[in-house]
Amino acid sequence: MGFFITFEGIEGCGKSTQVKLLSEALNLEGFPCIATREPGGTYIGSKIREILLNPDHKGIAPQTELLLYAADRAQHIIELIKPALNDGKVVICDRFTDATVAYQGFGRRLDSSLINRLNEIASQGLLPDLTILLDCNVKIGIQRAMERNSKNKDIRDDRFEQEAMEFHDMVRNGYLAIAKEEPERVKVVDATKDIQSMHGEIWGIVNAFLRNNRT
Ligand code: TMP
């Protein structure tokens, strides 16, 4: 079995950049590695992602949203994540089950036992070995996400980026609560640092983890 590493955080926390830097560093160090994301890590998932993030889809009910994330995850686990782990690869995933707890649980206030049950069904009980939580103030994150989108005229703020600040605050609090509950698995990294400092810190965490757990 390989290793399963997930990245989490609010909008604009810099996950995508850090996922890319980590996967390049791992491949260079001789750890075969793939980087993927939720929602949208598979072809079917990319279709589900379009439905979920389309800013015109304001009518999606929270329950529908929850089930669509679960559907995306089920396909992702079966088609990509489990086979890669069985091949001995390091799988880095940009968001996973913690995102459902933070966004649909803390953000949308859906029942936590329902979320946990669905997460378990969709992920076939697979848990991340290590989770990097990039944490920053909501104002900083949202501003970064807006600036990124405004540089590309083809990108509109997605359905989540258009949510109120209070929603993002609840999501951030959710993530911090998960990190407090599971400090062994979830490592919090300050996402206000510059890209290279963040990468250095993440590389230190991942390296130590892989050394301690390599058989
Ligand atoms: P991304 O912008 O990081 O690609 O993520 C897409 C959006 O989906 C982001 O706003 C967070 C949201 N999301 C959930 O609400 N629940 C989930 O389970 C996942 C995986 C993502």
PDB file of C-alpha atoms and ligand atoms in Angstrom:
ATOM      1  CA  MET A   1       0.000   0.000   0.000  1.00  0.00           C
ATOM      2  CA  GLY A   2       1.123   3.541  -0.766  1.00  0.00           C
ATOM      3  CA  PHE A   3       0.428   6.667   1.270  1.00  0.00           C
ATOM      4  CA  PHE A   4      -2.605   8.891   1.124  1.00  0.00           C
ATOM      5  CA  ILE A   5      -1.989  12.593   1.776  1.00  0.00           C
ATOM      6  CA  THR A   6      -4.758  15.195   1.611  1.00  0.00           C
ATOM      7  CA  PHE A   7      -4.690  18.996   1.504  1.00  0.00           C
ATOM      8  CA  GLU A   8      -7.476  21.094   2.994  1.00  0.00           C
ATOM      9  CA  GLY A   9      -8.289  24.739   3.651  1.00  0.00           C
ATOM     10  CA  ILE A  10     -10.660  27.581   2.843  1.00  0.00           C
ATOM     11  CA  GLU A  11     -10.893  29.256  -0.585  1.00  0.00           C
ATOM     12  CA  GLY A  12      -7.668  31.004  -1.617  1.00  0.00           C
ATOM     13  CA  CYS A  13      -5.448  29.254   0.938  1.00  0.00           C
ATOM     14  CA  GLY A  14      -2.980  28.187  -1.786  1.00  0.00           C
ATOM     15  CA  LYS A  15      -3.629  24.404  -1.833  1.00  0.00           C
ATOM     16  CA  SER A  16      -3.284  23.856  -5.571  1.00  0.00           C
ATOM     17  CA  THR A  17       0.169  25.457  -5.713  1.00  0.00           C
ATOM     18  CA  GLN A  18       1.365  23.455  -2.704  1.00  0.00           C
ATOM     19  CA  VAL A  19      -0.051  20.174  -4.070  1.00  0.00           C
ATOM     20  CA  LYS A  20       1.904  20.748  -7.293  1.00  0.00           C
ATOM     21  CA  LEU A  21       5.162  21.620  -5.483  1.00  0.00           C
ATOM     22  CA  LEU A  22       4.874  18.616  -3.157  1.00  0.00           C
ATOM     23  CA  SER A  23       4.146  16.138  -5.936  1.00  0.00           C
ATOM     24  CA  GLU A  24       7.112  17.427  -7.974  1.00  0.00           C
ATOM     25  CA  ALA A  25       9.392  17.143  -4.926  1.00  0.00           C
ATOM     26  CA  LEU A  26       8.203  13.607  -4.115  1.00  0.00           C
ATOM     27  CA  ASN A  27       8.686  12.400  -7.691  1.00  0.00           C
ATOM     28  CA  LEU A  28      12.203  13.909  -7.700  1.00  0.00           C
ATOM     29  CA  GLU A  29      13.003  12.086  -4.445  1.00  0.00           C
ATOM     30  CA  GLY A  30      11.955   8.787  -6.014  1.00  0.00           C
ATOM     31  CA  PHE A  31       8.482   8.424  -4.478  1.00  0.00           C
ATOM     32  CA  PRO A  32       6.092   7.625  -7.356  1.00  0.00           C
ATOM     33  CA  CYS A  33       3.270  10.036  -6.781  1.00  0.00           C
ATOM     34  CA  ILE A  34       0.026  11.252  -8.335  1.00  0.00           C
ATOM     35  CA  ALA A  35      -1.830  14.474  -7.578  1.00  0.00           C
ATOM     36  CA  THR A  36      -5.593  14.599  -7.852  1.00  0.00           C
ATOM     37  CA  ARG A  37      -8.516  16.604  -6.499  1.00  0.00           C
ATOM     38  CA  GLU A  38     -12.116  16.544  -5.290  1.00  0.00           C
ATOM     39  CA  PRO A  39     -14.469  17.254  -6.766  1.00  0.00           C
ATOM     40  CA  GLY A  40     -13.348  16.384 -10.307  1.00  0.00           C
ATOM     41  CA  GLY A  41     -10.529  13.828 -10.070  1.00  0.00           C
ATOM     42  CA  THR A  42     -12.137  11.588 -12.718  1.00  0.00           C
ATOM     43  CA  TYR A  43     -14.013  12.192 -15.986  1.00  0.00           C
ATOM     44  CA  ILE A  44     -17.368  11.483 -14.285  1.00  0.00           C
ATOM     45  CA  GLY A  45     -16.234  13.628 -11.358  1.00  0.00           C
ATOM     46  CA  SER A  46     -15.410  16.535 -13.658  1.00  0.00           C
ATOM     47  CA  LYS A  47     -19.048  16.483 -14.820  1.00  0.00           C
ATOM     48  CA  ILE A  48     -20.224  16.482 -11.180  1.00  0.00           C
ATOM     49  CA  ARG A  49     -17.785  19.344 -10.446  1.00  0.00           C
ATOM     50  CA  GLU A  50     -19.378  21.466 -13.188  1.00  0.00           C
ATOM     51  CA  ILE A  51     -22.807  20.977 -11.609  1.00  0.00           C
ATOM     52  CA  LEU A  52     -21.550  21.732  -8.093  1.00  0.00           C
ATOM     53  CA  LEU A  53     -19.522  24.876  -8.782  1.00  0.00           C
ATOM     54  CA  ASN A  54     -21.616  26.540 -11.498  1.00  0.00           C
ATOM     55  CA  PRO A  55     -22.582  29.965 -10.042  1.00  0.00           C
ATOM     56  CA  ASP A  56     -25.955  29.717 -11.857  1.00  0.00           C
ATOM     57  CA  HIS A  57     -26.900  26.631  -9.795  1.00  0.00           C
ATOM     58  CA  LYS A  58     -28.028  28.567  -6.742  1.00  0.00           C
ATOM     59  CA  GLY A  59     -31.006  26.209  -6.338  1.00  0.00           C
ATOM     60  CA  ILE A  60     -28.968  23.147  -5.338  1.00  0.00           C
ATOM     61  CA  ALA A  61     -30.332  21.960  -1.977  1.00  0.00           C
ATOM     62  CA  PRO A  62     -27.712  21.257   0.744  1.00  0.00           C
ATOM     63  CA  GLN A  63     -28.742  17.564   0.721  1.00  0.00           C
ATOM     64  CA  THR A  64     -28.270  17.352  -3.062  1.00  0.00           C
ATOM     65  CA  GLU A  65     -24.893  19.042  -2.704  1.00  0.00           C
ATOM     66  CA  LEU A  66     -23.850  16.497  -0.064  1.00  0.00           C
ATOM     67  CA  LEU A  67     -24.884  13.555  -2.248  1.00  0.00           C
ATOM     68  CA  LEU A  68     -23.088  14.948  -5.298  1.00  0.00           C
ATOM     69  CA  TYR A  69     -19.834  15.256  -3.324  1.00  0.00           C
ATOM     70  CA  ALA A  70     -20.340  11.671  -2.144  1.00  0.00           C
ATOM     71  CA  ALA A  71     -20.956  10.499  -5.734  1.00  0.00           C
ATOM     72  CA  ASP A  72     -17.804  12.260  -6.951  1.00  0.00           C
ATOM     73  CA  ARG A  73     -15.827  10.632  -4.113  1.00  0.00           C
ATOM     74  CA  ALA A  74     -17.161   7.125  -4.717  1.00  0.00           C
ATOM     75  CA  GLN A  75     -16.094   7.272  -8.370  1.00  0.00           C
ATOM     76  CA  HIS A  76     -12.715   8.771  -7.442  1.00  0.00           C
ATOM     77  CA  ILE A  77     -11.948   6.095  -4.842  1.00  0.00           C
ATOM     78  CA  ILE A  78     -12.892   3.201  -7.129  1.00  0.00           C
ATOM     79  CA  GLU A  79     -11.393   4.492 -10.354  1.00  0.00           C
ATOM     80  CA  LEU A  80      -8.248   6.269  -9.205  1.00  0.00           C
ATOM     81  CA  ILE A  81      -7.300   6.473  -5.522  1.00  0.00           C
ATOM     82  CA  LYS A  82      -7.502   2.815  -4.451  1.00  0.00           C
ATOM     83  CA  PRO A  83      -5.771   1.441  -7.579  1.00  0.00           C
ATOM     84  CA  ALA A  84      -2.918   3.969  -7.190  1.00  0.00           C
ATOM     85  CA  LEU A  85      -2.474   3.142  -3.485  1.00  0.00           C
ATOM     86  CA  ASN A  86      -2.519  -0.588  -4.304  1.00  0.00           C
ATOM     87  CA  ASP A  87       0.278   0.136  -6.793  1.00  0.00           C
ATOM     88  CA  GLY A  88       2.353   1.557  -3.920  1.00  0.00           C
ATOM     89  CA  LYS A  89       2.036   5.205  -5.028  1.00  0.00           C
ATOM     90  CA  VAL A  90       1.788   8.303  -2.886  1.00  0.00           C
ATOM     91  CA  VAL A  91      -1.611   9.844  -3.662  1.00  0.00           C
ATOM     92  CA  ILE A  92      -1.960  13.565  -2.934  1.00  0.00           C
ATOM     93  CA  CYS A  93      -5.552  14.721  -2.989  1.00  0.00           C
ATOM     94  CA  ASP A  94      -6.644  18.367  -3.014  1.00  0.00           C
ATOM     95  CA  ARG A  95      -9.636  18.056  -0.610  1.00  0.00           C
ATOM     96  CA  PHE A  96     -11.303  14.900   0.708  1.00  0.00           C
ATOM     97  CA  THR A  97     -13.752  13.888   3.463  1.00  0.00           C
ATOM     98  CA  ASP A  98     -12.694  16.696   5.853  1.00  0.00           C
ATOM     99  CA  ALA A  99     -13.996  19.175   3.256  1.00  0.00           C
ATOM    100  CA  THR A 100     -17.448  17.601   3.528  1.00  0.00           C
ATOM    101  CA  VAL A 101     -17.349  17.869   7.327  1.00  0.00           C
ATOM    102  CA  ALA A 102     -16.190  21.514   7.132  1.00  0.00           C
ATOM    103  CA  TYR A 103     -18.394  22.754   4.236  1.00  0.00           C
ATOM    104  CA  GLN A 104     -21.567  20.646   4.444  1.00  0.00           C
ATOM    105  CA  GLY A 105     -21.360  20.042   8.209  1.00  0.00           C
ATOM    106  CA  PHE A 106     -20.083  23.305   9.714  1.00  0.00           C
ATOM    107  CA  GLY A 107     -20.966  25.533   6.716  1.00  0.00           C
ATOM    108  CA  ARG A 108     -24.375  24.159   5.683  1.00  0.00           C
ATOM    109  CA  ARG A 109     -25.189  22.745   9.140  1.00  0.00           C
ATOM    110  CA  LEU A 110     -26.177  19.289   7.860  1.00  0.00           C
ATOM    111  CA  ASP A 111     -26.338  16.493  10.424  1.00  0.00           C
ATOM    112  CA  SER A 112     -22.843  15.297  11.336  1.00  0.00           C
ATOM    113  CA  SER A 113     -23.753  11.614  11.756  1.00  0.00           C
ATOM    114  CA  LEU A 114     -25.311  11.610   8.260  1.00  0.00           C
ATOM    115  CA  ILE A 115     -22.146  13.209   6.851  1.00  0.00           C
ATOM    116  CA  ASN A 116     -19.895  10.691   8.602  1.00  0.00           C
ATOM    117  CA  ARG A 117     -21.963   7.767   7.319  1.00  0.00           C
ATOM    118  CA  LEU A 118     -21.946   9.067   3.745  1.00  0.00           C
ATOM    119  CA  ASN A 119     -18.228   9.823   3.911  1.00  0.00           C
ATOM    120  CA  GLU A 120     -17.575   6.271   5.013  1.00  0.00           C
ATOM    121  CA  ILE A 121     -19.722   4.760   2.242  1.00  0.00           C
ATOM    122  CA  ALA A 122     -18.221   6.980  -0.466  1.00  0.00           C
ATOM    123  CA  SER A 123     -14.600   6.507   0.628  1.00  0.00           C
ATOM    124  CA  GLN A 124     -15.064   2.774   1.345  1.00  0.00           C
ATOM    125  CA  GLY A 125     -13.676   3.537   4.805  1.00  0.00           C
ATOM    126  CA  LEU A 126     -10.380   4.904   3.465  1.00  0.00           C
ATOM    127  CA  LEU A 127      -8.878   7.587   5.711  1.00  0.00           C
ATOM    128  CA  PRO A 128      -5.995   9.927   4.840  1.00  0.00           C
ATOM    129  CA  ASP A 129      -2.657   8.922   6.410  1.00  0.00           C
ATOM    130  CA  LEU A 130      -1.729  12.587   6.681  1.00  0.00           C
ATOM    131  CA  THR A 131      -3.643  15.830   6.125  1.00  0.00           C
ATOM    132  CA  ILE A 132      -2.101  19.268   5.602  1.00  0.00           C
ATOM    133  CA  LEU A 133      -4.495  22.048   6.605  1.00  0.00           C
ATOM    134  CA  LEU A 134      -3.486  25.403   5.117  1.00  0.00           C
ATOM    135  CA  ASP A 135      -4.992  27.921   7.481  1.00  0.00           C
ATOM    136  CA  CYS A 136      -5.481  31.639   6.989  1.00  0.00           C
ATOM    137  CA  ASN A 137      -7.884  34.398   7.865  1.00  0.00           C
ATOM    138  CA  VAL A 138     -11.034  34.262   5.696  1.00  0.00           C
ATOM    139  CA  LYS A 139     -10.592  37.827   4.373  1.00  0.00           C
ATOM    140  CA  ILE A 140      -7.088  37.035   3.126  1.00  0.00           C
ATOM    141  CA  GLY A 141      -8.193  33.782   1.477  1.00  0.00           C
ATOM    142  CA  ILE A 142     -11.245  35.202  -0.279  1.00  0.00           C
ATOM    143  CA  GLN A 143      -9.317  38.235  -1.506  1.00  0.00           C
ATOM    144  CA  ARG A 144      -6.659  35.938  -2.999  1.00  0.00           C
ATOM    145  CA  ALA A 145      -9.306  33.785  -4.694  1.00  0.00           C
ATOM    146  CA  MET A 146     -10.999  36.880  -6.185  1.00  0.00           C
ATOM    147  CA  GLU A 147      -7.682  38.298  -7.425  1.00  0.00           C
ATOM    148  CA  ARG A 148      -6.816  34.945  -9.030  1.00  0.00           C
ATOM    149  CA  ASN A 149     -10.193  34.793 -10.807  1.00  0.00           C
ATOM    150  CA  SER A 150     -10.080  38.421 -11.979  1.00  0.00           C
ATOM    151  CA  LYS A 151      -6.796  37.741 -13.829  1.00  0.00           C
ATOM    152  CA  ASN A 152      -8.643  35.358 -16.150  1.00  0.00           C
ATOM    153  CA  LYS A 153     -11.690  36.770 -17.947  1.00  0.00           C
ATOM    154  CA  ASP A 154     -13.033  33.225 -18.530  1.00  0.00           C
ATOM    155  CA  ILE A 155     -13.284  32.483 -14.792  1.00  0.00           C
ATOM    156  CA  ARG A 156     -16.272  33.618 -12.725  1.00  0.00           C
ATOM    157  CA  ASP A 157     -16.304  33.334  -8.924  1.00  0.00           C
ATOM    158  CA  ASP A 158     -17.773  29.866  -8.304  1.00  0.00           C
ATOM    159  CA  ARG A 159     -20.879  29.053  -6.244  1.00  0.00           C
ATOM    160  CA  PHE A 160     -18.845  28.686  -3.030  1.00  0.00           C
ATOM    161  CA  GLU A 161     -16.632  31.732  -3.581  1.00  0.00           C
ATOM    162  CA  GLN A 162     -19.851  33.765  -3.789  1.00  0.00           C
ATOM    163  CA  GLU A 163     -20.940  32.660  -0.294  1.00  0.00           C
ATOM    164  CA  ALA A 164     -20.986  35.224   2.554  1.00  0.00           C
ATOM    165  CA  MET A 165     -17.964  35.760   4.831  1.00  0.00           C
ATOM    166  CA  GLU A 166     -19.900  34.143   7.720  1.00  0.00           C
ATOM    167  CA  PHE A 167     -20.136  30.897   5.729  1.00  0.00           C
ATOM    168  CA  HIS A 168     -16.371  30.845   5.147  1.00  0.00           C
ATOM    169  CA  ASP A 169     -15.771  31.618   8.830  1.00  0.00           C
ATOM    170  CA  MET A 170     -17.870  28.582   9.812  1.00  0.00           C
ATOM    171  CA  VAL A 171     -15.928  26.418   7.339  1.00  0.00           C
ATOM    172  CA  ARG A 172     -12.597  27.640   8.754  1.00  0.00           C
ATOM    173  CA  ASN A 173     -13.797  26.940  12.302  1.00  0.00           C
ATOM    174  CA  GLY A 174     -14.834  23.475  11.162  1.00  0.00           C
ATOM    175  CA  TYR A 175     -11.390  22.731   9.796  1.00  0.00           C
ATOM    176  CA  LEU A 176      -9.712  23.992  12.974  1.00  0.00           C
ATOM    177  CA  ALA A 177     -12.044  21.807  15.072  1.00  0.00           C
ATOM    178  CA  ILE A 178     -11.067  18.727  13.017  1.00  0.00           C
ATOM    179  CA  ALA A 179      -7.360  19.582  13.465  1.00  0.00           C
ATOM    180  CA  LYS A 180      -7.856  19.930  17.214  1.00  0.00           C
ATOM    181  CA  GLU A 181      -9.585  16.566  17.391  1.00  0.00           C
ATOM    182  CA  GLU A 182      -7.005  14.713  15.285  1.00  0.00           C
ATOM    183  CA  PRO A 183      -3.627  16.415  15.829  1.00  0.00           C
ATOM    184  CA  GLU A 184      -1.668  13.299  14.826  1.00  0.00           C
ATOM    185  CA  ARG A 185      -3.197  13.189  11.352  1.00  0.00           C
ATOM    186  CA  VAL A 186      -3.956  16.854  10.642  1.00  0.00           C
ATOM    187  CA  LYS A 187      -1.021  19.282  10.557  1.00  0.00           C
ATOM    188  CA  VAL A 188      -1.857  22.979  10.428  1.00  0.00           C
ATOM    189  CA  VAL A 189       0.381  25.189   8.265  1.00  0.00           C
ATOM    190  CA  ASP A 190       0.198  28.996   8.292  1.00  0.00           C
ATOM    191  CA  ALA A 191      -1.066  29.916   4.814  1.00  0.00           C
ATOM    192  CA  THR A 192      -0.138  33.603   5.099  1.00  0.00           C
ATOM    193  CA  LYS A 193       3.541  32.713   4.543  1.00  0.00           C
ATOM    194  CA  ASP A 194       5.133  32.961   1.110  1.00  0.00           C
ATOM    195  CA  ILE A 195       4.907  30.004  -1.277  1.00  0.00           C
ATOM    196  CA  GLN A 196       8.440  28.691  -0.773  1.00  0.00           C
ATOM    197  CA  SER A 197       8.358  28.936   3.055  1.00  0.00           C
ATOM    198  CA  MET A 198       5.079  27.041   3.074  1.00  0.00           C
ATOM    199  CA  HIS A 199       6.502  24.402   0.760  1.00  0.00           C
ATOM    200  CA  GLY A 200       9.584  24.034   3.007  1.00  0.00           C
ATOM    201  CA  GLU A 201       7.397  23.476   6.053  1.00  0.00           C
ATOM    202  CA  ILE A 202       5.142  20.985   4.239  1.00  0.00           C
ATOM    203  CA  TRP A 203       8.145  19.141   2.835  1.00  0.00           C
ATOM    204  CA  GLY A 204       9.523  18.800   6.395  1.00  0.00           C
ATOM    205  CA  ILE A 205       6.227  17.341   7.663  1.00  0.00           C
ATOM    206  CA  VAL A 206       5.807  14.909   4.746  1.00  0.00           C
ATOM    207  CA  ASN A 207       9.435  13.790   4.783  1.00  0.00           C
ATOM    208  CA  ALA A 208       9.315  13.017   8.504  1.00  0.00           C
ATOM    209  CA  PHE A 209       6.048  11.149   8.018  1.00  0.00           C
ATOM    210  CA  LEU A 210       7.329   9.039   5.116  1.00  0.00           C
ATOM    211  CA  ARG A 211      10.583   8.192   6.928  1.00  0.00           C
ATOM    212  CA  ASN A 212       8.719   7.114  10.078  1.00  0.00           C
ATOM    213  CA  ASN A 213       6.188   5.016   8.190  1.00  0.00           C
ATOM    214  CA  ARG A 214       8.256   3.449   5.421  1.00  0.00           C
ATOM    215  CA  THR A 215       8.541  -0.326   5.804  1.00  0.00           C
TER     216      THR A 215
HETATM  217  P1  TMP B   1     -11.651  23.751  -4.939  1.00  0.00           P
HETATM  218  O1  TMP B   1     -12.034  25.152  -5.181  1.00  0.00           O
HETATM  219  O2  TMP B   1     -10.657  23.570  -3.857  1.00  0.00           O
HETATM  220  O3  TMP B   1     -11.321  23.012  -6.177  1.00  0.00           O
HETATM  221  O4  TMP B   1     -12.963  23.013  -4.310  1.00  0.00           O
HETATM  222  C1  TMP B   1     -14.171  23.122  -4.858  1.00  0.00           C
HETATM  223  C2  TMP B   1     -15.210  23.602  -3.878  1.00  0.00           C
HETATM  224  O5  TMP B   1     -15.935  22.483  -3.381  1.00  0.00           O
HETATM  225  C3  TMP B   1     -14.694  24.362  -2.665  1.00  0.00           C
HETATM  226  O6  TMP B   1     -15.475  25.527  -2.543  1.00  0.00           O
HETATM  227  C4  TMP B   1     -15.010  23.454  -1.505  1.00  0.00           C
HETATM  228  C5  TMP B   1     -16.156  22.611  -1.982  1.00  0.00           C
HETATM  229  N1  TMP B   1     -16.250  21.268  -1.390  1.00  0.00           N
HETATM  230  C6  TMP B   1     -17.307  20.984  -0.524  1.00  0.00           C
HETATM  231  O7  TMP B   1     -18.122  21.852  -0.236  1.00  0.00           O
HETATM  232  N2  TMP B   1     -17.420  19.723  -0.026  1.00  0.00           N
HETATM  233  C7  TMP B   1     -16.553  18.714  -0.347  1.00  0.00           C
HETATM  234  O8  TMP B   1     -16.699  17.574   0.124  1.00  0.00           O
HETATM  235  C8  TMP B   1     -15.459  19.031  -1.252  1.00  0.00           C
HETATM  236  C9  TMP B   1     -14.503  17.941  -1.635  1.00  0.00           C
HETATM  237  C10 TMP B   1     -15.350  20.310  -1.738  1.00  0.00           C
END
